[in-house]
Amino acid sequence: QVQLVESGGGLVQAGGSLRLSCAASGRTISSYNMGWFRQAPGKEREFVATIDRSGGSTHYADSVKARFAISRDNANNTMYLYMYGLKPEDTAVYYCALDLQYGRVAVHPAEYAYWGQGTQVTVSS
């Protein structure tokens, strides 16, 4: 079993920045690709970013490309999402997730086996 706990969400003005963290326990994350998703009220959960197990390859949704950066610290079993230039449309609950299958870029929620409980990000205009 893997437990994932997100933190770092909050209320920020448009144009501001936040850093989300995802701390893992129960299993070392260094063997797995991981990702961030978000879900706004009344909308489906959507892909934000993913990172391979080494941290050498990343992939982003077009809506956040050049504004968000995903990274990981395998030594500390933690993944991060740096968010810059935040917009009101970035308001959502942000979730981290772990993919048990190696060798793919997973952008669909169904491809991820483990999820955190989410952290709220609210961007005011």
mmCIF file of N, CA and C in Angstrom, residues 2-99:
data_model
loop_
_atom_site.group_PDB
_atom_site.id
_atom_site.type_symbol
_atom_site.label_atom_id
_atom_site.label_comp_id
_atom_site.label_asym_id
_atom_site.label_seq_id
_atom_site.Cartn_x
_atom_site.Cartn_y
_atom_site.Cartn_z
ATOM 1 N N VAL A 2 0.328 2.264 -0.623
ATOM 2 C CA VAL A 2 1.013 3.546 -0.680
ATOM 3 C C VAL A 2 0.061 4.607 -0.154
ATOM 4 N N GLN A 3 0.563 5.453 0.706
ATOM 5 C CA GLN A 3 -0.202 6.606 1.175
ATOM 6 C C GLN A 3 0.434 7.869 0.597
ATOM 7 N N LEU A 4 -0.406 8.714 0.015
ATOM 8 C CA LEU A 4 0.036 9.968 -0.569
ATOM 9 C C LEU A 4 -0.683 11.112 0.140
ATOM 10 N N VAL A 5 0.074 12.108 0.555
ATOM 11 C CA VAL A 5 -0.512 13.244 1.268
ATOM 12 C C VAL A 5 -0.047 14.539 0.615
ATOM 13 N N GLU A 6 -1.004 15.298 0.081
ATOM 14 C CA GLU A 6 -0.697 16.582 -0.531
ATOM 15 C C GLU A 6 -0.731 17.696 0.515
ATOM 16 N N SER A 7 0.047 18.729 0.260
ATOM 17 C CA SER A 7 0.022 19.924 1.089
ATOM 18 C C SER A 7 0.467 21.104 0.253
ATOM 19 N N GLY A 8 0.248 22.306 0.797
ATOM 20 C CA GLY A 8 0.715 23.506 0.123
ATOM 21 C C GLY A 8 -0.339 24.318 -0.587
ATOM 22 N N GLY A 9 -1.561 23.821 -0.616
ATOM 23 C CA GLY A 9 -2.629 24.587 -1.241
ATOM 24 C C GLY A 9 -3.001 25.801 -0.419
ATOM 25 N N GLY A 10 -3.841 26.644 -0.998
ATOM 26 C CA GLY A 10 -4.284 27.832 -0.286
ATOM 27 C C GLY A 10 -4.935 28.824 -1.207
ATOM 28 N N LEU A 11 -5.120 30.032 -0.687
ATOM 29 C CA LEU A 11 -5.733 31.125 -1.431
ATOM 30 C C LEU A 11 -4.629 32.067 -1.908
ATOM 31 N N VAL A 12 -4.643 32.370 -3.195
ATOM 32 C CA VAL A 12 -3.618 33.238 -3.767
ATOM 33 C C VAL A 12 -4.269 34.148 -4.801
ATOM 34 N N GLN A 13 -3.719 35.327 -4.966
ATOM 35 C CA GLN A 13 -4.231 36.234 -5.991
ATOM 36 C C GLN A 13 -3.743 35.835 -7.369
ATOM 37 N N ALA A 14 -4.485 36.220 -8.354
ATOM 38 C CA ALA A 14 -4.077 35.949 -9.739
ATOM 39 C C ALA A 14 -2.677 36.509 -9.978
ATOM 40 N N GLY A 15 -1.866 35.703 -10.651
ATOM 41 C CA GLY A 15 -0.481 36.072 -10.891
ATOM 42 C C GLY A 15 0.480 35.562 -9.841
ATOM 43 N N GLY A 16 -0.055 35.039 -8.763
ATOM 44 C CA GLY A 16 0.771 34.545 -7.683
ATOM 45 C C GLY A 16 1.301 33.144 -7.924
ATOM 46 N N SER A 17 1.993 32.621 -6.918
ATOM 47 C CA SER A 17 2.647 31.318 -7.030
ATOM 48 C C SER A 17 2.352 30.464 -5.805
ATOM 49 N N LEU A 18 2.404 29.174 -6.010
ATOM 50 C CA LEU A 18 2.293 28.208 -4.927
ATOM 51 C C LEU A 18 3.176 27.016 -5.237
ATOM 52 N N ARG A 19 3.586 26.317 -4.191
ATOM 53 C CA ARG A 19 4.273 25.045 -4.347
ATOM 54 C C ARG A 19 3.483 23.980 -3.613
ATOM 55 N N LEU A 20 3.044 22.984 -4.363
ATOM 56 C CA LEU A 20 2.373 21.838 -3.765
ATOM 57 C C LEU A 20 3.383 20.728 -3.527
ATOM 58 N N SER A 21 3.188 19.998 -2.432
ATOM 59 C CA SER A 21 4.027 18.850 -2.120
ATOM 60 C C SER A 21 3.163 17.606 -2.025
ATOM 61 N N CYS A 22 3.756 16.479 -2.349
ATOM 62 C CA CYS A 22 3.089 15.185 -2.230
ATOM 63 C C CYS A 22 4.061 14.253 -1.533
ATOM 64 N N ALA A 23 3.780 13.944 -0.278
ATOM 65 C CA ALA A 23 4.644 13.074 0.508
ATOM 66 C C ALA A 23 4.103 11.656 0.475
ATOM 67 N N ALA A 24 4.976 10.723 0.147
ATOM 68 C CA ALA A 24 4.576 9.324 0.038
ATOM 69 C C ALA A 24 5.125 8.521 1.202
ATOM 70 N N SER A 25 4.362 7.500 1.592
ATOM 71 C CA SER A 25 4.806 6.552 2.609
ATOM 72 C C SER A 25 4.273 5.176 2.259
ATOM 73 N N GLY A 26 4.901 4.166 2.838
ATOM 74 C CA GLY A 26 4.464 2.800 2.594
ATOM 75 C C GLY A 26 5.216 2.112 1.469
ATOM 76 N N ARG A 27 5.786 2.901 0.570
ATOM 77 C CA ARG A 27 6.551 2.343 -0.536
ATOM 78 C C ARG A 27 7.443 3.455 -1.077
ATOM 79 N N THR A 28 8.639 3.107 -1.503
ATOM 80 C CA THR A 28 9.493 4.114 -2.105
ATOM 81 C C THR A 28 8.966 4.470 -3.495
ATOM 82 N N ILE A 29 8.957 5.747 -3.796
ATOM 83 C CA ILE A 29 8.381 6.194 -5.067
ATOM 84 C C ILE A 29 9.367 6.148 -6.221
ATOM 85 N N SER A 30 10.626 5.847 -5.945
ATOM 86 C CA SER A 30 11.649 5.962 -6.977
ATOM 87 C C SER A 30 11.446 4.989 -8.134
ATOM 88 N N SER A 31 10.608 3.983 -7.962
ATOM 89 C CA SER A 31 10.373 3.002 -9.022
ATOM 90 C C SER A 31 9.170 3.345 -9.891
ATOM 91 N N TYR A 32 8.490 4.460 -9.602
ATOM 92 C CA TYR A 32 7.208 4.728 -10.235
ATOM 93 C C TYR A 32 7.102 6.124 -10.838
ATOM 94 N N ASN A 33 6.415 6.187 -11.960
ATOM 95 C CA ASN A 33 6.003 7.477 -12.493
ATOM 96 C C ASN A 33 4.886 8.029 -11.615
ATOM 97 N N MET A 34 4.830 9.357 -11.557
ATOM 98 C CA MET A 34 3.801 9.989 -10.734
ATOM 99 C C MET A 34 3.196 11.170 -11.482
ATOM 100 N N GLY A 35 2.046 11.619 -10.982
ATOM 101 C CA GLY A 35 1.376 12.709 -11.672
ATOM 102 C C GLY A 35 0.573 13.591 -10.749
ATOM 103 N N TRP A 36 0.194 14.750 -11.300
ATOM 104 C CA TRP A 36 -0.722 15.668 -10.639
ATOM 105 C C TRP A 36 -1.980 15.817 -11.497
ATOM 106 N N PHE A 37 -3.106 15.841 -10.837
ATOM 107 C CA PHE A 37 -4.392 16.089 -11.476
ATOM 108 C C PHE A 37 -5.112 17.170 -10.690
ATOM 109 N N ARG A 38 -6.175 17.702 -11.275
ATOM 110 C CA ARG A 38 -6.991 18.667 -10.552
ATOM 111 C C ARG A 38 -8.447 18.489 -10.928
ATOM 112 N N GLN A 39 -9.304 18.919 -10.015
ATOM 113 C CA GLN A 39 -10.738 18.811 -10.247
ATOM 114 C C GLN A 39 -11.433 20.048 -9.712
ATOM 115 N N ALA A 40 -12.070 20.779 -10.616
ATOM 116 C CA ALA A 40 -12.846 21.955 -10.249
ATOM 117 C C ALA A 40 -14.291 21.533 -9.984
ATOM 118 N N PRO A 41 -15.042 22.329 -9.229
ATOM 119 C CA PRO A 41 -16.436 21.975 -8.932
ATOM 120 C C PRO A 41 -17.245 21.767 -10.214
ATOM 121 N N GLY A 42 -17.950 20.650 -10.279
ATOM 122 C CA GLY A 42 -18.802 20.353 -11.417
ATOM 123 C C GLY A 42 -18.070 19.867 -12.648
ATOM 124 N N LYS A 43 -16.764 19.670 -12.534
ATOM 125 C CA LYS A 43 -15.981 19.223 -13.688
ATOM 126 C C LYS A 43 -15.304 17.894 -13.393
ATOM 127 N N GLU A 44 -14.886 17.232 -14.454
ATOM 128 C CA GLU A 44 -14.177 15.979 -14.299
ATOM 129 C C GLU A 44 -12.726 16.244 -13.852
ATOM 130 N N ARG A 45 -12.139 15.225 -13.239
ATOM 131 C CA ARG A 45 -10.739 15.325 -12.865
ATOM 132 C C ARG A 45 -9.891 15.383 -14.135
ATOM 133 N N GLU A 46 -8.962 16.330 -14.185
ATOM 134 C CA GLU A 46 -8.165 16.505 -15.391
ATOM 135 C C GLU A 46 -6.670 16.427 -15.101
ATOM 136 N N PHE A 47 -5.972 15.981 -16.105
ATOM 137 C CA PHE A 47 -4.519 15.825 -16.036
ATOM 138 C C PHE A 47 -3.841 17.186 -15.962
ATOM 139 N N VAL A 48 -2.807 17.280 -15.127
ATOM 140 C CA VAL A 48 -1.998 18.493 -15.031
ATOM 141 C C VAL A 48 -0.569 18.227 -15.500
ATOM 142 N N ALA A 49 0.087 17.243 -14.880
ATOM 143 C CA ALA A 49 1.482 16.973 -15.218
ATOM 144 C C ALA A 49 1.849 15.579 -14.749
ATOM 145 N N THR A 50 2.882 15.037 -15.393
ATOM 146 C CA THR A 50 3.411 13.756 -14.956
ATOM 147 C C THR A 50 4.926 13.778 -15.048
ATOM 148 N N ILE A 51 5.570 12.934 -14.258
ATOM 149 C CA ILE A 51 7.028 12.865 -14.212
ATOM 150 C C ILE A 51 7.432 11.410 -14.118
ATOM 151 N N ASP A 52 8.488 11.046 -14.853
ATOM 152 C CA ASP A 52 8.913 9.657 -14.811
ATOM 153 C C ASP A 52 9.687 9.382 -13.523
ATOM 154 N N ARG A 53 10.034 8.105 -13.339
ATOM 155 C CA ARG A 53 10.557 7.698 -12.039
ATOM 156 C C ARG A 53 11.893 8.324 -11.705
ATOM 157 N N SER A 54 12.667 8.697 -12.706
ATOM 158 C CA SER A 54 13.967 9.316 -12.446
ATOM 159 C C SER A 54 13.876 10.833 -12.318
ATOM 160 N N GLY A 55 12.758 11.399 -12.784
ATOM 161 C CA GLY A 55 12.625 12.848 -12.832
ATOM 162 C C GLY A 55 13.168 13.466 -14.098
ATOM 163 N N GLY A 56 13.645 12.639 -15.004
ATOM 164 C CA GLY A 56 14.256 13.155 -16.214
ATOM 165 C C GLY A 56 13.292 13.472 -17.339
ATOM 166 N N SER A 57 12.077 13.016 -17.233
ATOM 167 C CA SER A 57 11.092 13.253 -18.288
ATOM 168 C C SER A 57 9.793 13.733 -17.672
ATOM 169 N N THR A 58 9.279 14.827 -18.201
ATOM 170 C CA THR A 58 8.028 15.399 -17.704
ATOM 171 C C THR A 58 7.076 15.674 -18.867
ATOM 172 N N HIS A 59 5.792 15.778 -18.531
ATOM 173 C CA HIS A 59 4.777 16.018 -19.550
ATOM 174 C C HIS A 59 3.687 16.860 -18.907
ATOM 175 N N TYR A 60 3.202 17.885 -19.643
ATOM 176 C CA TYR A 60 2.236 18.824 -19.069
ATOM 177 C C TYR A 60 0.997 18.967 -19.936
ATOM 178 N N ALA A 61 -0.109 19.286 -19.285
ATOM 179 C CA ALA A 61 -1.293 19.694 -20.017
ATOM 180 C C ALA A 61 -1.013 21.047 -20.674
ATOM 181 N N ASP A 62 -1.598 21.270 -21.831
ATOM 182 C CA ASP A 62 -1.356 22.524 -22.550
ATOM 183 C C ASP A 62 -1.745 23.737 -21.701
ATOM 184 N N SER A 63 -2.760 23.582 -20.870
ATOM 185 C CA SER A 63 -3.277 24.703 -20.092
ATOM 186 C C SER A 63 -2.304 25.195 -19.029
ATOM 187 N N VAL A 64 -1.321 24.366 -18.655
ATOM 188 C CA VAL A 64 -0.391 24.762 -17.594
ATOM 189 C C VAL A 64 1.049 24.815 -18.076
ATOM 190 N N LYS A 65 1.269 24.417 -19.309
ATOM 191 C CA LYS A 65 2.630 24.384 -19.838
ATOM 192 C C LYS A 65 3.256 25.773 -19.745
ATOM 193 N N ALA A 66 4.486 25.844 -19.334
ATOM 194 C CA ALA A 66 5.266 27.078 -19.177
ATOM 195 C C ALA A 66 4.903 27.859 -17.920
ATOM 196 N N ARG A 67 3.874 27.415 -17.192
ATOM 197 C CA ARG A 67 3.536 28.064 -15.923
ATOM 198 C C ARG A 67 3.762 27.147 -14.716
ATOM 199 N N PHE A 68 3.617 25.844 -14.911
ATOM 200 C CA PHE A 68 3.776 24.878 -13.833
ATOM 201 C C PHE A 68 5.041 24.053 -14.072
ATOM 202 N N ALA A 69 5.621 23.555 -12.994
ATOM 203 C CA ALA A 69 6.795 22.692 -13.096
ATOM 204 C C ALA A 69 6.667 21.562 -12.090
ATOM 205 N N ILE A 70 6.780 20.340 -12.577
ATOM 206 C CA ILE A 70 6.725 19.156 -11.723
ATOM 207 C C ILE A 70 8.137 18.680 -11.453
ATOM 208 N N SER A 71 8.383 18.248 -10.233
ATOM 209 C CA SER A 71 9.692 17.705 -9.887
ATOM 210 C C SER A 71 9.521 16.678 -8.790
ATOM 211 N N ARG A 72 10.596 15.975 -8.475
ATOM 212 C CA ARG A 72 10.524 14.965 -7.442
ATOM 213 C C ARG A 72 11.849 14.861 -6.712
ATOM 214 N N ASP A 73 11.781 14.441 -5.464
ATOM 215 C CA ASP A 73 12.956 14.192 -4.630
ATOM 216 C C ASP A 73 12.821 12.765 -4.123
ATOM 217 N N ASN A 74 13.384 11.833 -4.872
ATOM 218 C CA ASN A 74 13.207 10.421 -4.506
ATOM 219 C C ASN A 74 13.849 10.096 -3.164
ATOM 220 N N ALA A 75 14.896 10.791 -2.825
ATOM 221 C CA ALA A 75 15.561 10.519 -1.544
ATOM 222 C C ALA A 75 14.632 10.811 -0.366
ATOM 223 N N ASN A 76 13.735 11.776 -0.567
ATOM 224 C CA ASN A 76 12.785 12.139 0.485
ATOM 225 C C ASN A 76 11.369 11.674 0.191
ATOM 226 N N ASN A 77 11.248 10.845 -0.851
ATOM 227 C CA ASN A 77 9.941 10.250 -1.181
ATOM 228 C C ASN A 77 8.857 11.300 -1.375
ATOM 229 N N THR A 78 9.213 12.378 -2.068
ATOM 230 C CA THR A 78 8.305 13.516 -2.220
ATOM 231 C C THR A 78 8.302 14.012 -3.656
ATOM 232 N N MET A 79 7.119 14.457 -4.094
ATOM 233 C CA MET A 79 6.963 15.060 -5.409
ATOM 234 C C MET A 79 6.431 16.475 -5.212
ATOM 235 N N TYR A 80 6.733 17.342 -6.162
ATOM 236 C CA TYR A 80 6.322 18.748 -6.042
ATOM 237 C C TYR A 80 5.624 19.225 -7.319
ATOM 238 N N LEU A 81 4.822 20.258 -7.152
ATOM 239 C CA LEU A 81 4.277 20.984 -8.293
ATOM 240 C C LEU A 81 4.438 22.466 -7.993
ATOM 241 N N TYR A 82 5.297 23.115 -8.784
ATOM 242 C CA TYR A 82 5.499 24.551 -8.659
ATOM 243 C C TYR A 82 4.552 25.227 -9.642
ATOM 244 N N MET A 83 3.762 26.161 -9.128
ATOM 245 C CA MET A 83 2.749 26.824 -9.951
ATOM 246 C C MET A 83 3.011 28.325 -9.947
ATOM 247 N N TYR A 84 3.206 28.879 -11.134
ATOM 248 C CA TYR A 84 3.489 30.302 -11.303
ATOM 249 C C TYR A 84 2.415 30.928 -12.185
ATOM 250 N N GLY A 85 2.280 32.254 -12.075
ATOM 251 C CA GLY A 85 1.313 32.930 -12.929
ATOM 252 C C GLY A 85 -0.077 32.349 -12.812
ATOM 253 N N LEU A 86 -0.499 32.094 -11.585
ATOM 254 C CA LEU A 86 -1.785 31.432 -11.378
ATOM 255 C C LEU A 86 -2.935 32.284 -11.879
ATOM 256 N N LYS A 87 -3.941 31.590 -12.408
ATOM 257 C CA LYS A 87 -5.125 32.227 -12.965
ATOM 258 C C LYS A 87 -6.361 31.725 -12.217
ATOM 259 N N PRO A 88 -7.445 32.481 -12.214
ATOM 260 C CA PRO A 88 -8.671 31.998 -11.546
ATOM 261 C C PRO A 88 -9.116 30.631 -12.050
ATOM 262 N N GLU A 89 -8.889 30.352 -13.319
ATOM 263 C CA GLU A 89 -9.291 29.053 -13.863
ATOM 264 C C GLU A 89 -8.428 27.898 -13.370
ATOM 265 N N ASP A 90 -7.364 28.190 -12.627
ATOM 266 C CA ASP A 90 -6.570 27.134 -11.997
ATOM 267 C C ASP A 90 -7.175 26.686 -10.671
ATOM 268 N N THR A 91 -8.220 27.365 -10.228
ATOM 269 C CA THR A 91 -8.880 27.006 -8.975
ATOM 270 C C THR A 91 -9.445 25.594 -9.057
ATOM 271 N N ALA A 92 -9.040 24.747 -8.115
ATOM 272 C CA ALA A 92 -9.455 23.341 -8.114
ATOM 273 C C ALA A 92 -8.871 22.657 -6.889
ATOM 274 N N VAL A 93 -9.308 21.436 -6.664
ATOM 275 C CA VAL A 93 -8.618 20.547 -5.732
ATOM 276 C C VAL A 93 -7.546 19.813 -6.527
ATOM 277 N N TYR A 94 -6.344 19.854 -6.037
ATOM 278 C CA TYR A 94 -5.206 19.225 -6.722
ATOM 279 C C TYR A 94 -4.849 17.914 -6.032
ATOM 280 N N TYR A 95 -4.680 16.884 -6.849
ATOM 281 C CA TYR A 95 -4.391 15.543 -6.358
ATOM 282 C C TYR A 95 -3.068 15.041 -6.925
ATOM 283 N N CYS A 96 -2.298 14.342 -6.097
ATOM 284 C CA CYS A 96 -1.152 13.621 -6.632
ATOM 285 C C CYS A 96 -1.516 12.139 -6.739
ATOM 286 N N ALA A 97 -0.829 11.463 -7.641
ATOM 287 C CA ALA A 97 -1.156 10.077 -7.931
ATOM 288 C C ALA A 97 0.086 9.316 -8.357
ATOM 289 N N LEU A 98 0.033 8.002 -8.172
ATOM 290 C CA LEU A 98 1.163 7.133 -8.482
ATOM 291 C C LEU A 98 0.726 6.067 -9.477
ATOM 292 N N ASP A 99 1.536 5.863 -10.506
ATOM 293 C CA ASP A 99 1.255 4.898 -11.570
ATOM 294 C C ASP A 99 2.121 3.663 -11.356
#
